[in-house]
Amino acid sequence: MNRIFGSANDLTVALRVNGADGMPPASLELDCSVPWSRRKLAARQHIFHQGDEQSHVYVVKSGFVRLYSLLNNGRCQVIGFKSPGEFVAFEYGSRHRFSAQAVVATEMRSIPTAVFFAAASCDPQFLLRLYNVACEDLSRAHELVLTIAKRDAEGSIAAFMLEIDARAAARGKGDFVSLPMLRGDIANYLGLTNETVSRIFTHFKKRRLIEVRGRYGIRLLDRRTLRSIAEHVPSDRKAMDLESSYVARPMAALC
Amino acid sequence: MNRIFGSANDLTVALRVNGADGMPPASLELDCSVPWSRRKLAARQHIFHQGDEQSHVYVVKSGFVRLYSLLNNGRCQVIGFKSPGEFVAFEYGSRHRFSAQAVVATEMRSIPTAVFFAAASCDPQFLLRLYNVACEDLSRAHELVLTIAKRDAEGSIAAFMLEIDARAAARGKGDFVSLPMLRGDIANYLGLTNETVSRIFTHFKKRRLIEVRGRYGIRLLDRRTLRSIAEHVPSDRKAMDLESSYVARPMAALC
DNA sequence: CGTTATCTTGAGACCAGTCAATGATTGTGG
DNA sequence: CCACAATCATTGACTGGTCTCAAGATAACG
């Protein structure tokens, strides 16, 4: 988890990055002489497109954002969602590797990339943290791979709900979790179709695992069962092949 | 692409990181006062396990390595392969987030993580590069998501072959590409079964798209067709839903 | 309150997985 | 160096889960 706050006078930026698992939480301050800019976006407006020059570093103030990646032929894959407090663009490189789009009306903050990195360059500790944050994102991407490749549709959706729920809980919201994205977004994200997502939502509803309110609100009623569905493996063949070789004993430290 | 070389006297380390797409290639030197250690591993030996304390930074000298991630319940997902010259562990964090295992007899080099990062900390430019490398890996992970979620089995394997081929070409090897991993590894990596992989290999063979030599060697005969298979989308529903909203025009720079 | 977009639900088809048997490679011991 | 064993790859018949296509219900929004 990482958050950016504009300070009161808007001339100093405090960037806080909490520690990863097993690491003591750390808080770092990055000073730079440019204020954060604000901007409101309507639903469906893009913050940036894949391939665009990367000009700014962004953070979600309010609303909801989806990230997606395009193939050569125009198909797209949703690769993530961003809630308030989270970074939207945090890539180091000249061009954006994916697109970011507001799902609902959204408020963003930003500072120029050059300013951000110029300030960061003066602070090695901050840079190490930055690297750490990227590694976290990498872990998340690997998680997504696991979800798509090794679970059936029900497992994927159960895992998705639990993750969304956990992220919302971390931000201290109420029981109902908001899913501002469309069913089609969830489907795309998980490599399914919206029909399948819909069917499984109703199936979970009938089993009293979740409660659905309106189009965008759900509440988890039975996290235990959901977890077992997410961890259940449909087929031992596809899922595992955990032949002996994969779990061999640790070797002496390479040294 | 990034490579590490132990210098002649083994007391200095030169780390070279080539530029990413669109960036001028850069070469950075990182000096530290500890020699790289070497170690030979037999096939199937682990370099480290997921959850282990991260003690060293590694690079493949010769051989072949696979990376995989474990779910709670013991299933695993192959998340990458590493050839000579590539880093195996390059995470910043106290514990490894995945396991690394030699596929065939492999020679590794390593230095303690603490030494590596202590030296790196003195060099902000190097740290920025480090961050950049992590972003590259993140892009690769997103690519893998795309491959698994948005392609059918043939498309996945065609894409896989093209990637392996490109990586081998970058290292300047001959026509035949070595696939030291088992069919099951490829299948696991792509979210398929080894039977399906096998079927598609023979299918491609019959169509004269590839030539197979022994168990581990393949040569691409018709990259053009393979590319079209990789880019072909089996079903417009699953693949796209590229509703108008996804391709809206760029907005003015957020500023 | 009506229009539109989204969601739900159903019936049928197809791709990839499952199970099982055969064939090819690799490695080992006599 | 060869024969045998073990592992891995291939192939076939069958099953099943998810996609596809199409219709109807619900929710969002002006």
PDB file of N, CA and C in Angstrom, chain B residues 94-140:
ATOM      1  N   SER B  94      12.365  -9.013   2.160  1.00  0.00           N
ATOM      2  CA  SER B  94      13.076  -9.909   3.065  1.00  0.00           C
ATOM      3  C   SER B  94      12.956 -11.371   2.634  1.00  0.00           C
ATOM      4  N   ARG B  95      11.880 -11.684   1.945  1.00  0.00           N
ATOM      5  CA  ARG B  95      11.673 -13.087   1.590  1.00  0.00           C
ATOM      6  C   ARG B  95      11.390 -13.249   0.100  1.00  0.00           C
ATOM      7  N   HIS B  96      11.784 -14.391  -0.418  1.00  0.00           N
ATOM      8  CA  HIS B  96      11.522 -14.670  -1.831  1.00  0.00           C
ATOM      9  C   HIS B  96      10.036 -14.885  -2.055  1.00  0.00           C
ATOM     10  N   ARG B  97       9.540 -14.348  -3.124  1.00  0.00           N
ATOM     11  CA  ARG B  97       8.111 -14.440  -3.423  1.00  0.00           C
ATOM     12  C   ARG B  97       7.803 -15.617  -4.332  1.00  0.00           C
ATOM     13  N   PHE B  98       8.842 -16.266  -4.840  1.00  0.00           N
ATOM     14  CA  PHE B  98       8.632 -17.453  -5.680  1.00  0.00           C
ATOM     15  C   PHE B  98       9.862 -18.340  -5.548  1.00  0.00           C
ATOM     16  N   SER B  99       9.773 -19.515  -6.117  1.00  0.00           N
ATOM     17  CA  SER B  99      10.888 -20.450  -6.048  1.00  0.00           C
ATOM     18  C   SER B  99      11.653 -20.461  -7.357  1.00  0.00           C
ATOM     19  N   ALA B 100      12.928 -20.795  -7.264  1.00  0.00           N
ATOM     20  CA  ALA B 100      13.759 -20.905  -8.457  1.00  0.00           C
ATOM     21  C   ALA B 100      14.460 -22.246  -8.443  1.00  0.00           C
ATOM     22  N   GLN B 101      14.398 -22.948  -9.575  1.00  0.00           N
ATOM     23  CA  GLN B 101      14.908 -24.307  -9.634  1.00  0.00           C
ATOM     24  C   GLN B 101      15.648 -24.540 -10.943  1.00  0.00           C
ATOM     25  N   ALA B 102      16.790 -25.194 -10.854  1.00  0.00           N
ATOM     26  CA  ALA B 102      17.535 -25.541 -12.057  1.00  0.00           C
ATOM     27  C   ALA B 102      16.787 -26.621 -12.824  1.00  0.00           C
ATOM     28  N   VAL B 103      16.623 -26.436 -14.118  1.00  0.00           N
ATOM     29  CA  VAL B 103      15.958 -27.434 -14.956  1.00  0.00           C
ATOM     30  C   VAL B 103      16.968 -28.479 -15.398  1.00  0.00           C
ATOM     31  N   VAL B 104      18.126 -28.005 -15.816  1.00  0.00           N
ATOM     32  CA  VAL B 104      19.240 -28.888 -16.174  1.00  0.00           C
ATOM     33  C   VAL B 104      20.428 -28.477 -15.307  1.00  0.00           C
ATOM     34  N   ALA B 105      21.531 -29.158 -15.474  1.00  0.00           N
ATOM     35  CA  ALA B 105      22.736 -28.759 -14.736  1.00  0.00           C
ATOM     36  C   ALA B 105      23.009 -27.287 -15.022  1.00  0.00           C
ATOM     37  N   THR B 106      23.222 -26.535 -13.974  1.00  0.00           N
ATOM     38  CA  THR B 106      23.263 -25.076 -14.110  1.00  0.00           C
ATOM     39  C   THR B 106      24.370 -24.490 -13.240  1.00  0.00           C
ATOM     40  N   GLU B 107      25.000 -23.455 -13.760  1.00  0.00           N
ATOM     41  CA  GLU B 107      26.012 -22.763 -12.974  1.00  0.00           C
ATOM     42  C   GLU B 107      25.518 -21.360 -12.649  1.00  0.00           C
ATOM     43  N   MET B 108      25.617 -21.016 -11.375  1.00  0.00           N
ATOM     44  CA  MET B 108      25.103 -19.736 -10.905  1.00  0.00           C
ATOM     45  C   MET B 108      26.223 -18.883 -10.350  1.00  0.00           C
ATOM     46  N   ARG B 109      25.954 -17.592 -10.301  1.00  0.00           N
ATOM     47  CA  ARG B 109      26.816 -16.691  -9.556  1.00  0.00           C
ATOM     48  C   ARG B 109      25.946 -15.899  -8.605  1.00  0.00           C
ATOM     49  N   SER B 110      26.550 -15.441  -7.540  1.00  0.00           N
ATOM     50  CA  SER B 110      25.743 -14.718  -6.553  1.00  0.00           C
ATOM     51  C   SER B 110      26.609 -13.822  -5.692  1.00  0.00           C
ATOM     52  N   ILE B 111      25.998 -12.809  -5.149  1.00  0.00           N
ATOM     53  CA  ILE B 111      26.608 -12.053  -4.053  1.00  0.00           C
ATOM     54  C   ILE B 111      25.516 -11.801  -3.025  1.00  0.00           C
ATOM     55  N   PRO B 112      25.903 -11.599  -1.776  1.00  0.00           N
ATOM     56  CA  PRO B 112      24.902 -11.376  -0.735  1.00  0.00           C
ATOM     57  C   PRO B 112      24.047 -10.157  -1.046  1.00  0.00           C
ATOM     58  N   THR B 113      22.782 -10.310  -0.758  1.00  0.00           N
ATOM     59  CA  THR B 113      21.844  -9.218  -1.016  1.00  0.00           C
ATOM     60  C   THR B 113      22.284  -7.932  -0.334  1.00  0.00           C
ATOM     61  N   ALA B 114      22.727  -8.062   0.906  1.00  0.00           N
ATOM     62  CA  ALA B 114      23.100  -6.880   1.679  1.00  0.00           C
ATOM     63  C   ALA B 114      24.227  -6.129   0.990  1.00  0.00           C
ATOM     64  N   VAL B 115      25.194  -6.884   0.508  1.00  0.00           N
ATOM     65  CA  VAL B 115      26.325  -6.257  -0.180  1.00  0.00           C
ATOM     66  C   VAL B 115      25.847  -5.564  -1.444  1.00  0.00           C
ATOM     67  N   PHE B 116      25.013  -6.290  -2.156  1.00  0.00           N
ATOM     68  CA  PHE B 116      24.501  -5.743  -3.412  1.00  0.00           C
ATOM     69  C   PHE B 116      23.774  -4.424  -3.190  1.00  0.00           C
ATOM     70  N   PHE B 117      22.866  -4.439  -2.238  1.00  0.00           N
ATOM     71  CA  PHE B 117      22.070  -3.232  -2.041  1.00  0.00           C
ATOM     72  C   PHE B 117      22.865  -2.126  -1.351  1.00  0.00           C
ATOM     73  N   ALA B 118      23.832  -2.522  -0.524  1.00  0.00           N
ATOM     74  CA  ALA B 118      24.677  -1.503   0.095  1.00  0.00           C
ATOM     75  C   ALA B 118      25.438  -0.752  -0.984  1.00  0.00           C
ATOM     76  N   ALA B 119      25.989  -1.501  -1.931  1.00  0.00           N
ATOM     77  CA  ALA B 119      26.720  -0.871  -3.019  1.00  0.00           C
ATOM     78  C   ALA B 119      25.769  -0.046  -3.879  1.00  0.00           C
ATOM     79  N   ALA B 120      24.577  -0.629  -4.137  1.00  0.00           N
ATOM     80  CA  ALA B 120      23.618   0.062  -4.995  1.00  0.00           C
ATOM     81  C   ALA B 120      23.155   1.370  -4.367  1.00  0.00           C
ATOM     82  N   SER B 121      23.046   1.368  -3.053  1.00  0.00           N
ATOM     83  CA  SER B 121      22.515   2.541  -2.362  1.00  0.00           C
ATOM     84  C   SER B 121      23.361   3.788  -2.575  1.00  0.00           C
ATOM     85  N   CYS B 122      24.618   3.567  -2.921  1.00  0.00           N
ATOM     86  CA  CYS B 122      25.496   4.716  -3.116  1.00  0.00           C
ATOM     87  C   CYS B 122      25.343   5.313  -4.509  1.00  0.00           C
ATOM     88  N   ASP B 123      24.497   4.695  -5.302  1.00  0.00           N
ATOM     89  CA  ASP B 123      24.462   5.083  -6.705  1.00  0.00           C
ATOM     90  C   ASP B 123      23.024   5.302  -7.182  1.00  0.00           C
ATOM     91  N   PRO B 124      22.515   6.517  -7.038  1.00  0.00           N
ATOM     92  CA  PRO B 124      21.123   6.798  -7.393  1.00  0.00           C
ATOM     93  C   PRO B 124      20.800   6.429  -8.836  1.00  0.00           C
ATOM     94  N   GLN B 125      21.714   6.681  -9.726  1.00  0.00           N
ATOM     95  CA  GLN B 125      21.459   6.338 -11.123  1.00  0.00           C
ATOM     96  C   GLN B 125      21.236   4.841 -11.283  1.00  0.00           C
ATOM     97  N   PHE B 126      22.053   4.116 -10.570  1.00  0.00           N
ATOM     98  CA  PHE B 126      21.896   2.672 -10.614  1.00  0.00           C
ATOM     99  C   PHE B 126      20.540   2.255 -10.055  1.00  0.00           C
ATOM    100  N   LEU B 127      20.122   2.916  -9.002  1.00  0.00           N
ATOM    101  CA  LEU B 127      18.841   2.580  -8.385  1.00  0.00           C
ATOM    102  C   LEU B 127      17.679   2.861  -9.323  1.00  0.00           C
ATOM    103  N   LEU B 128      17.772   3.938 -10.052  1.00  0.00           N
ATOM    104  CA  LEU B 128      16.722   4.224 -11.020  1.00  0.00           C
ATOM    105  C   LEU B 128      16.665   3.120 -12.071  1.00  0.00           C
ATOM    106  N   ARG B 129      17.805   2.669 -12.482  1.00  0.00           N
ATOM    107  CA  ARG B 129      17.868   1.573 -13.449  1.00  0.00           C
ATOM    108  C   ARG B 129      17.246   0.319 -12.866  1.00  0.00           C
ATOM    109  N   LEU B 130      17.547   0.102 -11.622  1.00  0.00           N
ATOM    110  CA  LEU B 130      17.019  -1.066 -10.934  1.00  0.00           C
ATOM    111  C   LEU B 130      15.499  -1.036 -10.971  1.00  0.00           C
ATOM    112  N   TYR B 131      14.978   0.116 -10.682  1.00  0.00           N
ATOM    113  CA  TYR B 131      13.532   0.303 -10.715  1.00  0.00           C
ATOM    114  C   TYR B 131      13.005   0.053 -12.115  1.00  0.00           C
ATOM    115  N   ASN B 132      13.738   0.534 -13.070  1.00  0.00           N
ATOM    116  CA  ASN B 132      13.366   0.347 -14.461  1.00  0.00           C
ATOM    117  C   ASN B 132      13.287  -1.135 -14.828  1.00  0.00           C
ATOM    118  N   VAL B 133      14.280  -1.879 -14.382  1.00  0.00           N
ATOM    119  CA  VAL B 133      14.301  -3.315 -14.645  1.00  0.00           C
ATOM    120  C   VAL B 133      13.070  -3.980 -14.053  1.00  0.00           C
ATOM    121  N   ALA B 134      12.698  -3.571 -12.851  1.00  0.00           N
ATOM    122  CA  ALA B 134      11.519  -4.153 -12.222  1.00  0.00           C
ATOM    123  C   ALA B 134      10.270  -3.854 -13.046  1.00  0.00           C
ATOM    124  N   CYS B 135      10.208  -2.639 -13.589  1.00  0.00           N
ATOM    125  CA  CYS B 135       9.067  -2.288 -14.433  1.00  0.00           C
ATOM    126  C   CYS B 135       9.022  -3.147 -15.687  1.00  0.00           C
ATOM    127  N   GLU B 136      10.185  -3.479 -16.213  1.00  0.00           N
ATOM    128  CA  GLU B 136      10.237  -4.363 -17.376  1.00  0.00           C
ATOM    129  C   GLU B 136       9.638  -5.718 -17.030  1.00  0.00           C
ATOM    130  N   ASP B 137      10.043  -6.234 -15.886  1.00  0.00           N
ATOM    131  CA  ASP B 137       9.505  -7.519 -15.459  1.00  0.00           C
ATOM    132  C   ASP B 137       7.997  -7.444 -15.294  1.00  0.00           C
ATOM    133  N   LEU B 138       7.549  -6.306 -14.804  1.00  0.00           N
ATOM    134  CA  LEU B 138       6.115  -6.134 -14.624  1.00  0.00           C
ATOM    135  C   LEU B 138       5.399  -6.193 -15.975  1.00  0.00           C
ATOM    136  N   SER B 139       5.978  -5.556 -16.961  1.00  0.00           N
ATOM    137  CA  SER B 139       5.398  -5.621 -18.297  1.00  0.00           C
ATOM    138  C   SER B 139       5.334  -7.049 -18.805  1.00  0.00           C
ATOM    139  N   ARG B 140       6.392  -7.787 -18.555  1.00  0.00           N
ATOM    140  CA  ARG B 140       6.414  -9.181 -18.973  1.00  0.00           C
ATOM    141  C   ARG B 140       5.296  -9.964 -18.313  1.00  0.00           C
TER     142      ARG B 140
END
